[in-house]
Coordinates of C-alpha atoms and ligand atoms in Angstrom, one line a residue:
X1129 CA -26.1 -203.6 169.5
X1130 CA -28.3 -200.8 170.7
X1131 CA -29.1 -200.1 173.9
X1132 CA -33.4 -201.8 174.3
X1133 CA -33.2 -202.5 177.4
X1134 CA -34.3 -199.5 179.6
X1135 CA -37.9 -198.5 178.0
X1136 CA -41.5 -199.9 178.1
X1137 CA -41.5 -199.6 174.8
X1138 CA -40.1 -202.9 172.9
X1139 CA -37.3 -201.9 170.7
X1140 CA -36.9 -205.0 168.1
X1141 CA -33.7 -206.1 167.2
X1142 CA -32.4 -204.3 164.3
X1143 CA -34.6 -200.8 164.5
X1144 CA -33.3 -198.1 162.7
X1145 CA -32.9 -196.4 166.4
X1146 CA -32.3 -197.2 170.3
X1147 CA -33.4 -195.1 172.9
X1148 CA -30.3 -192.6 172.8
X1149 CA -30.7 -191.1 169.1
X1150 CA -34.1 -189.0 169.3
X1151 CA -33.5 -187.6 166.5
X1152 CA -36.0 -185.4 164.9
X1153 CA -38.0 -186.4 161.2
X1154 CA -41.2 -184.2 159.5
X1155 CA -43.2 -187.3 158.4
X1156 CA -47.0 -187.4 157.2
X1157 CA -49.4 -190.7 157.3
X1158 CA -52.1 -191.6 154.7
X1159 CA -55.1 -188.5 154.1
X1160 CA -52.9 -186.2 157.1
X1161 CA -50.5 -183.4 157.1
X1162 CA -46.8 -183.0 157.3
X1163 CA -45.7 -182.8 160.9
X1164 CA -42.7 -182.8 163.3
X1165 CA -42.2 -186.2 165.1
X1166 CA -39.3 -188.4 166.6
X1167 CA -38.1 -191.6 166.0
X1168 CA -37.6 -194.2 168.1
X1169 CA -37.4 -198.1 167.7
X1170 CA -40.0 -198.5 164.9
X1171 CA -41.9 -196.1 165.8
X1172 CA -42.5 -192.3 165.4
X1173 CA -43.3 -190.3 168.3
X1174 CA -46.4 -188.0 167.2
X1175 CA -44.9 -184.7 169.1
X1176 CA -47.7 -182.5 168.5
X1177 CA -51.0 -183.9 170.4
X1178 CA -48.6 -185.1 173.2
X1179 CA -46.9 -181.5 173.3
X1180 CA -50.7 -180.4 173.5
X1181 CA -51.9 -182.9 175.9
X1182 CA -48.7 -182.1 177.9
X1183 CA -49.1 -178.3 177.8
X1184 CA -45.3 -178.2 176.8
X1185 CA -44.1 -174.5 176.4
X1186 CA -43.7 -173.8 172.5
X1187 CA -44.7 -177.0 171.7
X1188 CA -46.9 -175.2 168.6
X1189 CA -44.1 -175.8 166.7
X1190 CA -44.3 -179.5 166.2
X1191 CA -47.7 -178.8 164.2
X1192 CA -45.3 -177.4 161.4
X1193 CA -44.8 -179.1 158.0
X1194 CA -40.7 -178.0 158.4
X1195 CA -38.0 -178.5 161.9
X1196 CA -37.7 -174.5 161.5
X1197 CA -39.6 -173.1 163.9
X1198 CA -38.7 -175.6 166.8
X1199 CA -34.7 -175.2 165.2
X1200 CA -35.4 -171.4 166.1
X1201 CA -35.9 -172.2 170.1
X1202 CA -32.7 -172.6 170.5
X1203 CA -30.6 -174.8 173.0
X1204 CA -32.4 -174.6 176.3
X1205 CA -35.5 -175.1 174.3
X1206 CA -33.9 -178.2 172.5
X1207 CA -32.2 -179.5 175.8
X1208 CA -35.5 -179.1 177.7
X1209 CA -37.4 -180.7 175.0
X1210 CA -35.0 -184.0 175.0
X1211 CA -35.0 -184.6 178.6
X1212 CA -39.1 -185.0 178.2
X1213 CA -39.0 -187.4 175.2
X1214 CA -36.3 -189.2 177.3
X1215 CA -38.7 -189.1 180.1
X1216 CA -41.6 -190.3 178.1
X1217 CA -39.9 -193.3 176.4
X1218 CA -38.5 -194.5 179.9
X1219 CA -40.8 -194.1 182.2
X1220 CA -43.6 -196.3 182.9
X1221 CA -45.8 -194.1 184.3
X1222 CA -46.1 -192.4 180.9
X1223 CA -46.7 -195.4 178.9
X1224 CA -50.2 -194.7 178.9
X1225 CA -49.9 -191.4 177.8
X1226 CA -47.2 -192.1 175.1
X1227 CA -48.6 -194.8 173.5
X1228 CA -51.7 -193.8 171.8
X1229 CA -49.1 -191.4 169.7
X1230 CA -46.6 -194.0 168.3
X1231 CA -47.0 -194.4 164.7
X1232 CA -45.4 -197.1 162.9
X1233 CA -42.6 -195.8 160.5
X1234 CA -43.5 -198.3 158.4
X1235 CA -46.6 -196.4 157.9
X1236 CA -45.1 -193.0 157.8
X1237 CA -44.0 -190.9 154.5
X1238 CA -40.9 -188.9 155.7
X1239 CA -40.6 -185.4 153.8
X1240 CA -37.4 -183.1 154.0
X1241 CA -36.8 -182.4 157.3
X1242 CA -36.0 -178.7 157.3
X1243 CA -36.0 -175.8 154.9
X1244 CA -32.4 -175.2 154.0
X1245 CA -32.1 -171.6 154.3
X1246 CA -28.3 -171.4 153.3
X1247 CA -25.9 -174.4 152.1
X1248 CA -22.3 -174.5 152.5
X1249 CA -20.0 -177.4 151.8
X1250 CA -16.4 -177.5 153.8
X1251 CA -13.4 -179.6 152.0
X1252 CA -11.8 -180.2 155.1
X1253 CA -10.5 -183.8 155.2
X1254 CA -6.9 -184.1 154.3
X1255 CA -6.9 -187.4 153.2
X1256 CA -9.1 -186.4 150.5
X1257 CA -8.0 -183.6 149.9
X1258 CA -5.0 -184.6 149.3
X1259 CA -6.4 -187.5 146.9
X1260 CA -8.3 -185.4 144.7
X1261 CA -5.1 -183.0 144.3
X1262 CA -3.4 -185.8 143.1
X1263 CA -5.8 -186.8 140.8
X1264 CA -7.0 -183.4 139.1
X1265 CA -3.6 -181.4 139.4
X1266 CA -0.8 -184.1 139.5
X1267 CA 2.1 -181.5 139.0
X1268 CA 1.3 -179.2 142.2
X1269 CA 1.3 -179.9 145.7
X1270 CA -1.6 -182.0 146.3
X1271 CA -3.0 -179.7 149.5
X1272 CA -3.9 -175.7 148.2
X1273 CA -1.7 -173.2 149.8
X1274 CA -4.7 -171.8 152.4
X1275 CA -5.9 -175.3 153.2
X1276 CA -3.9 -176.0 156.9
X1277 CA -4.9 -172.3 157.7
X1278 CA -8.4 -172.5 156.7
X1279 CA -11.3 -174.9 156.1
X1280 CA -11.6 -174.2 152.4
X1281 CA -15.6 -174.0 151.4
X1282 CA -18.1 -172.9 148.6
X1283 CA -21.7 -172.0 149.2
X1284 CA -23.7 -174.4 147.4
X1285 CA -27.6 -174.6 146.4
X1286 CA -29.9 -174.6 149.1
X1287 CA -33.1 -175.5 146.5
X1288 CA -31.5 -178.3 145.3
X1289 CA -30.9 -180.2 148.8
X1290 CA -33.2 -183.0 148.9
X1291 CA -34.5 -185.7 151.1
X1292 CA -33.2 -189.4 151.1
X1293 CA -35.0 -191.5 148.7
X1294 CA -35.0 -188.8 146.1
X1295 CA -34.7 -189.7 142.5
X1296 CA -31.4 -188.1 141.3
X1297 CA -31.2 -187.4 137.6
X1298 CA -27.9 -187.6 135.9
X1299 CA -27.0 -183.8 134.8
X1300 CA -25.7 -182.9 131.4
X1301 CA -23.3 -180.0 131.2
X1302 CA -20.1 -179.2 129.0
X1303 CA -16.7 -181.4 129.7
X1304 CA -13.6 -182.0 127.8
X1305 CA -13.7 -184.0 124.8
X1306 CA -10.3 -185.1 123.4
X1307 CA -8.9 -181.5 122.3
X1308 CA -12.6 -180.1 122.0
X1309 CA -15.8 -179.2 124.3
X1310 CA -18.4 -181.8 124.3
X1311 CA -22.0 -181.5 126.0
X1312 CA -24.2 -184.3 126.8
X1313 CA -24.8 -186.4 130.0
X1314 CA -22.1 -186.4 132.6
X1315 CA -20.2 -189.9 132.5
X1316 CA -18.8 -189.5 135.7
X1317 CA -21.2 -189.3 137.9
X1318 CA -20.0 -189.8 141.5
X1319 CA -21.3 -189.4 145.2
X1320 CA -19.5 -187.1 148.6
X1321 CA -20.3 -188.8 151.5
X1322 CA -20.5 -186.2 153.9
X1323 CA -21.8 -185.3 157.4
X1324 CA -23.9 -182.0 157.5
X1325 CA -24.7 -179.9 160.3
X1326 CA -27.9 -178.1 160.9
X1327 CA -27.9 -174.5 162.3
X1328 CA -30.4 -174.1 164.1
X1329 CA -30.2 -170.8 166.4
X1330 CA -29.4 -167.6 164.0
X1331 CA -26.4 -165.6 164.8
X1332 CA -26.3 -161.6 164.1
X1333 CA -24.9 -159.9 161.1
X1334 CA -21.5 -158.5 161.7
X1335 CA -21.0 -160.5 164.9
X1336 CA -18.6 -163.8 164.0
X1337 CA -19.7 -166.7 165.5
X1338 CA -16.7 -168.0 168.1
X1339 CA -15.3 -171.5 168.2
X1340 CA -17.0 -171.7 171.3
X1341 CA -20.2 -170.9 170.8
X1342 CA -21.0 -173.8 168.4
X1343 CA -23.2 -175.7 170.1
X1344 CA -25.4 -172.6 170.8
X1345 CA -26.0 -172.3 167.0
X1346 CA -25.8 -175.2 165.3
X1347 CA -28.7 -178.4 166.5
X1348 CA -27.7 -181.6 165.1
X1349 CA -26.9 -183.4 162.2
X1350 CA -27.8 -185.7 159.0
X1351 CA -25.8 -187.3 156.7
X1352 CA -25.1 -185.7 153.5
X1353 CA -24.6 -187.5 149.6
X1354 CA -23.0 -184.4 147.8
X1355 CA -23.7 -186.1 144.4
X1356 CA -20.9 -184.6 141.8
X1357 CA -20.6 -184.8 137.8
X1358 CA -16.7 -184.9 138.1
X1359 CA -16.6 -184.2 134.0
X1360 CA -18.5 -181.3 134.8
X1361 CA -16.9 -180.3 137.4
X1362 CA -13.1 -180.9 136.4
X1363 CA -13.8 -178.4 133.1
X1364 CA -15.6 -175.5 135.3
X1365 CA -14.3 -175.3 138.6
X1366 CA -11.3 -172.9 137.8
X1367 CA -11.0 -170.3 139.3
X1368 CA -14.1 -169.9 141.1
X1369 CA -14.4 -173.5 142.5
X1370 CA -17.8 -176.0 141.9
X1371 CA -21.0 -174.5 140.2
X1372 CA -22.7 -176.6 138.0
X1373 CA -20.9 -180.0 138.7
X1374 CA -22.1 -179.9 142.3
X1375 CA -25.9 -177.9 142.6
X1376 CA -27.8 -180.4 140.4
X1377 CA -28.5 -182.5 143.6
X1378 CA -27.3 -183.2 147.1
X1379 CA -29.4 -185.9 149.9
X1380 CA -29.7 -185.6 153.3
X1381 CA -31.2 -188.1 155.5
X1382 CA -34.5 -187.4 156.9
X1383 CA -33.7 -187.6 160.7
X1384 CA -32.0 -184.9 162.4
X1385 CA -29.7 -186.2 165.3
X1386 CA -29.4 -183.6 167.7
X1387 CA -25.8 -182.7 169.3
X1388 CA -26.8 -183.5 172.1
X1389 CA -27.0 -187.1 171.6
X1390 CA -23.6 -187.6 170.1
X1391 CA -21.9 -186.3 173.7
X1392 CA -20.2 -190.2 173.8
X1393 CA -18.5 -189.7 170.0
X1394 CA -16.7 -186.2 171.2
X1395 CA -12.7 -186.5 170.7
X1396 CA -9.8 -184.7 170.1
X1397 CA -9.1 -183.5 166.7
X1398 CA -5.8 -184.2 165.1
X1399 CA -3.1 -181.9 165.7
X1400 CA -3.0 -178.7 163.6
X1401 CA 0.3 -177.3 161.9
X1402 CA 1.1 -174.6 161.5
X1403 CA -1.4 -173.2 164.6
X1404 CA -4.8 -171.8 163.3
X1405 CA -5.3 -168.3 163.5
X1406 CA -7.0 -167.3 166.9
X1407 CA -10.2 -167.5 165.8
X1408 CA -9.2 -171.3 164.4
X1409 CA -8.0 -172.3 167.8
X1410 CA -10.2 -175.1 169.5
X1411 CA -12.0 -174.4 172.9
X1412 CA -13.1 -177.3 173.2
X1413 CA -12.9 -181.0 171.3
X1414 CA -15.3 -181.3 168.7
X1415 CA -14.1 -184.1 166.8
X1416 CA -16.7 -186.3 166.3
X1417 CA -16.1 -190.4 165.9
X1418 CA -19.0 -190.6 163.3
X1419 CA -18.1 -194.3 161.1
X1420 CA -19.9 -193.8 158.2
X1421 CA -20.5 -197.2 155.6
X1422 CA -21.0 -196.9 151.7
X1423 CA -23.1 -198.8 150.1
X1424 CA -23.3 -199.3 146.5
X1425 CA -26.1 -201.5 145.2
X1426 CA -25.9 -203.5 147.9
X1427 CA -21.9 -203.9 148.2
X1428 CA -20.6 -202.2 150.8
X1429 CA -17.7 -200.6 149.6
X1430 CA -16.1 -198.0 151.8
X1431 CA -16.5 -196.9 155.6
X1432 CA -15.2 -193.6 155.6
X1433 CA -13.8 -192.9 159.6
X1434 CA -14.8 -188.9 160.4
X1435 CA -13.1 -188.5 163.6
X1436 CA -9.2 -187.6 161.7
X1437 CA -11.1 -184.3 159.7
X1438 CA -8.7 -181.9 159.9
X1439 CA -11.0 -179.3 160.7
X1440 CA -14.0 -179.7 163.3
X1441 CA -17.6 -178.3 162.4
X1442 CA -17.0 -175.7 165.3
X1443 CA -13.7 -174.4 163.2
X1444 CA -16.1 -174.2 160.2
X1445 CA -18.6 -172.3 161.9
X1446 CA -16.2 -169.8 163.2
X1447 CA -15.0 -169.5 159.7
X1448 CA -18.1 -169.2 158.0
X1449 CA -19.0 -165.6 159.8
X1450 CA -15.6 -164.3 160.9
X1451 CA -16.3 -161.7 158.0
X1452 CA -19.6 -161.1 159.6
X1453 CA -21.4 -163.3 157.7
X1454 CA -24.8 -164.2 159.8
X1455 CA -26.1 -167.9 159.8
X1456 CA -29.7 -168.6 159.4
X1457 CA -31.9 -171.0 161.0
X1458 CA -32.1 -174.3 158.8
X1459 CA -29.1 -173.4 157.3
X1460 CA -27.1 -176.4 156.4
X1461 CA -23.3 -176.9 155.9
X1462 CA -21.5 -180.0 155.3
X1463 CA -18.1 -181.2 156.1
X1464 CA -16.8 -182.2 152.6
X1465 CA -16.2 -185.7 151.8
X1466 CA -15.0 -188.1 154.3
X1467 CA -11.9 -190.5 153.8
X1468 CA -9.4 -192.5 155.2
X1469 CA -6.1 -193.0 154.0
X1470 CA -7.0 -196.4 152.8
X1471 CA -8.7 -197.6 149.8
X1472 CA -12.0 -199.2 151.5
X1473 CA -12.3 -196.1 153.3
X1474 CA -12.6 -193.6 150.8
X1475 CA -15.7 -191.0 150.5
X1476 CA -15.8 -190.6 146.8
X1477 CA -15.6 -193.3 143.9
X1478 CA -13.2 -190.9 142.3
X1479 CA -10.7 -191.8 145.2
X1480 CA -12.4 -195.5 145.4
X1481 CA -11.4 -196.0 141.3
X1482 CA -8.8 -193.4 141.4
X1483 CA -10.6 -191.7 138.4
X1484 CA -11.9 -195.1 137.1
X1485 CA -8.7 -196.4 136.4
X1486 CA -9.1 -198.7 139.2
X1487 CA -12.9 -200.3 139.0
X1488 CA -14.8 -201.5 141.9
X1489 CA -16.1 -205.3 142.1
X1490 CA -19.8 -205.6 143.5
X1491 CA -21.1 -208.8 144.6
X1492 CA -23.3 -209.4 141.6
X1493 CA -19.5 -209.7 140.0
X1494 CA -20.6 -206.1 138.1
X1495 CA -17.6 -203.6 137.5
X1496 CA -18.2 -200.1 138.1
X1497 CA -16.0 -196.7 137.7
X1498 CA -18.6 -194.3 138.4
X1499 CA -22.3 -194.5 138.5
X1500 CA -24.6 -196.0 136.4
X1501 CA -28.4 -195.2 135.4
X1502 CA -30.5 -197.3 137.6
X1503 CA -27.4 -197.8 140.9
X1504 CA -28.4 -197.3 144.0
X1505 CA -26.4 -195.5 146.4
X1506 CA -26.8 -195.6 150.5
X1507 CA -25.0 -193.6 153.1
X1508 CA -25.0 -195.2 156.7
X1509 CA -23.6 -193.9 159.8
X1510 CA -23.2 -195.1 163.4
X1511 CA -21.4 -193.2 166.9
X1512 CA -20.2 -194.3 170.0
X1513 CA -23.0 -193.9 172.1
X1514 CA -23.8 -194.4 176.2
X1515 CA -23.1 -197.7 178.3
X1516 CA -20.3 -198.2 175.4
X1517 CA -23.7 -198.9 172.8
X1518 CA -23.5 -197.3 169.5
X1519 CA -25.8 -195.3 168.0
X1520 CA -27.1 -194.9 164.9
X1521 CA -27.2 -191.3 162.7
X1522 CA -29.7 -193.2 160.0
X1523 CA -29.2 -193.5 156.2
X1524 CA -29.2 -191.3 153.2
X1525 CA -30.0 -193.3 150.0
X1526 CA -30.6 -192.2 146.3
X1527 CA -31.2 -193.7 143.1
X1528 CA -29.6 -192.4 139.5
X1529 CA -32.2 -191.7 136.9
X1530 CA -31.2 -191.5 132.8
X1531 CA -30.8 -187.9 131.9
Ligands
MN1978 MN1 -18.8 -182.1 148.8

């Protein structure tokens, strides 16, 4: 249930988003260009002729084909800036004003949201971890030595992060073959489901970012589909970790949901041992109690819970420039996959299958290890929200094309 109840604006049953989301989309209509709006209900709110109409400092940057240069503002800019949409889809007296600039989203193409400047994916759920150690390297300990003192990451490919609905063609690549090398199409083709958070405010070279000073940097988030060849991966990865098994393709979904508006699914992390480093050590709680669903062509098969990961995006951050490593604005850096410790709640169909050993039942009565030319693959996600309402983060969906 989402909260419809406090706006002029009729919010139908079942609309991808309540009144407490506002997240942020670049979406174009038929014959017009690329712009920045923000969804709510059905609807997307055209920002830049009400920005305009408004006189709303910097609000230039909602005529912009990309999130970027309203990402740049920074937080006052963004907190300012929600406190106005909240005011405008509320208030009566702004009906008038508001509602000449509602688009359908039904009659909206959504693009990619924001131009990834830098991409960064995190391993840092233990439960999966701990899976995938089990699976790949059966006679060593199933969590790497540095992974309880750091959140373990590689820097991905920011050219190949694209939006939902994208077509994702299989990747060919060498893998094992028996005793030999074989190259050809990858035959296990999997998906990450991942949660991804977008920097928005820059920080400097040479200055780490601090634990605390995450939610001065970094705007909101999307959900992330880390697609992964795991043939392709299993034969490369040592010692240097994913390359080719990995940058072929990853989704995000085409809203942006700011920080701001996931204040209600803050909690604790789990306890750390041994005790992070200083730099590691929490300020503040930024767990998140994101519950993301898994659909696979149609079947909902998993509903990875993101509130136990081990290490929160603020930890991540803080390890990301603690070298003096300077973040960009749009750049992009995800979590690494989500799972629970139980079967159905697993982020990966290598964990779901446990390497296709163990194959996966759809409702059509289809068996699946990993993907197939032609399967579908959705990514769903909803947070505790206010008045005890959840809310919803959207969807990130993809489709396998034949190599
Ligand atoms: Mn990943």
């Amino acid at each position: 249930m989402t909260d419809r109840t406090k706006s002029w604006l009729e919010i139908p049953e079942g609309a991808p988003f309540g009144l407490h989301t506002l997240p942020y989309g670049v979406f174009s209509t038929e014959g017009e260009d690329p712009r920045v709006g923000a969804a709510v209900g059905d609807c997307v709110i055209d920002l830049a002729p009400l920005a305009a109409v408004e006189g709303l400092e910097g609000g230039h940057v909602f005529n912009q084909p990309s999130l970027n240069p309203f990402l740049a503002l920074g937080r006052p800019a963004w907190e300012a800036v929600r406190g106005w949409l909240l005011e405008l889809v509320t208030a009566e007296s702004r009906r008038d004003l508001v509602e000449p600039h509602l688009v359908p989203l039904e009659a909206t193409r959504l693009h990619m949201p924001f131009d990834v400047a830098d991409y960064v994916d995190f391993y840092s759920c233990q439960a999966h971890a701990e899976n995938v150690g089990k699976i790949f390297r059966p006679d060593s300990p199933s969590l790497p030595t540095a992974w309880r003192h750091l959140p373990i990451g590689y820097h991905g490919r920011s050219a190949t992060v694209v939006p939902s609905g994208s077509e994702i063609v299989r990747p060919s690549g060498l893998r094992r073959a028996g005793d030999g090398v074989a190259f050809g199409p990858s035959t296990r083709l999997d998906i990450e489901a991942e949660v991804g958070f977008v920097v928005g405010a820059p920080s400097e070279l040479g200055r780490p970012v601090k634990v605390g000073e995450f939610a001065d940097h970094v705007f909101g988030v999307v959900l992330v589909n880390d697609w992964s060849a795991r043939d392709i991966q299993a034969f490369e990865y040592v010692p240097l970790g994913p390359f080719l098994g990995k940058s072929f393709a990853t989704s995000v979904s085409p809203w942006v949901v700011p920080l701001s508006a996931l204040e209600h699914a803050r909690v604790e992390p789990p306890a750390r041992d041994p005790e992070p480093a200083g730099y590691l050590v929490d300020t503040e709680p930024w767990g998140l109690d994101i519950r993301l669903e898994v659909e696979w062509n149609g079947t909902v098969v998993s509903r990875p819970p993101f509130a136990d990961m081990y290490w929160t995006p603020a930890q991540q951050l803080a390890h990301l420039t603690v070298n003096g490593a300077a973040v960009r604005t749009g750049e992009l850096y995800a979590s690494g996959t989500v799972s629970g410790t139980v079967k159905d709640e697993c982020g990966s169909f290598l964990e779901l299958t446990w390497n296709g050993d163990d194959p996966v039942i759809l409702t059509d009565g289809s068996r699946r290890r990993f993907l197939e030319d032609g399967d579908a693959v959705t990514i769903r996600a909803t947070a505790p929200g206010p008045e005890g309402l959840p809310i919803s983060l959207g969807a990130v969906t993809g489709t396998i094309r034949p190599a």
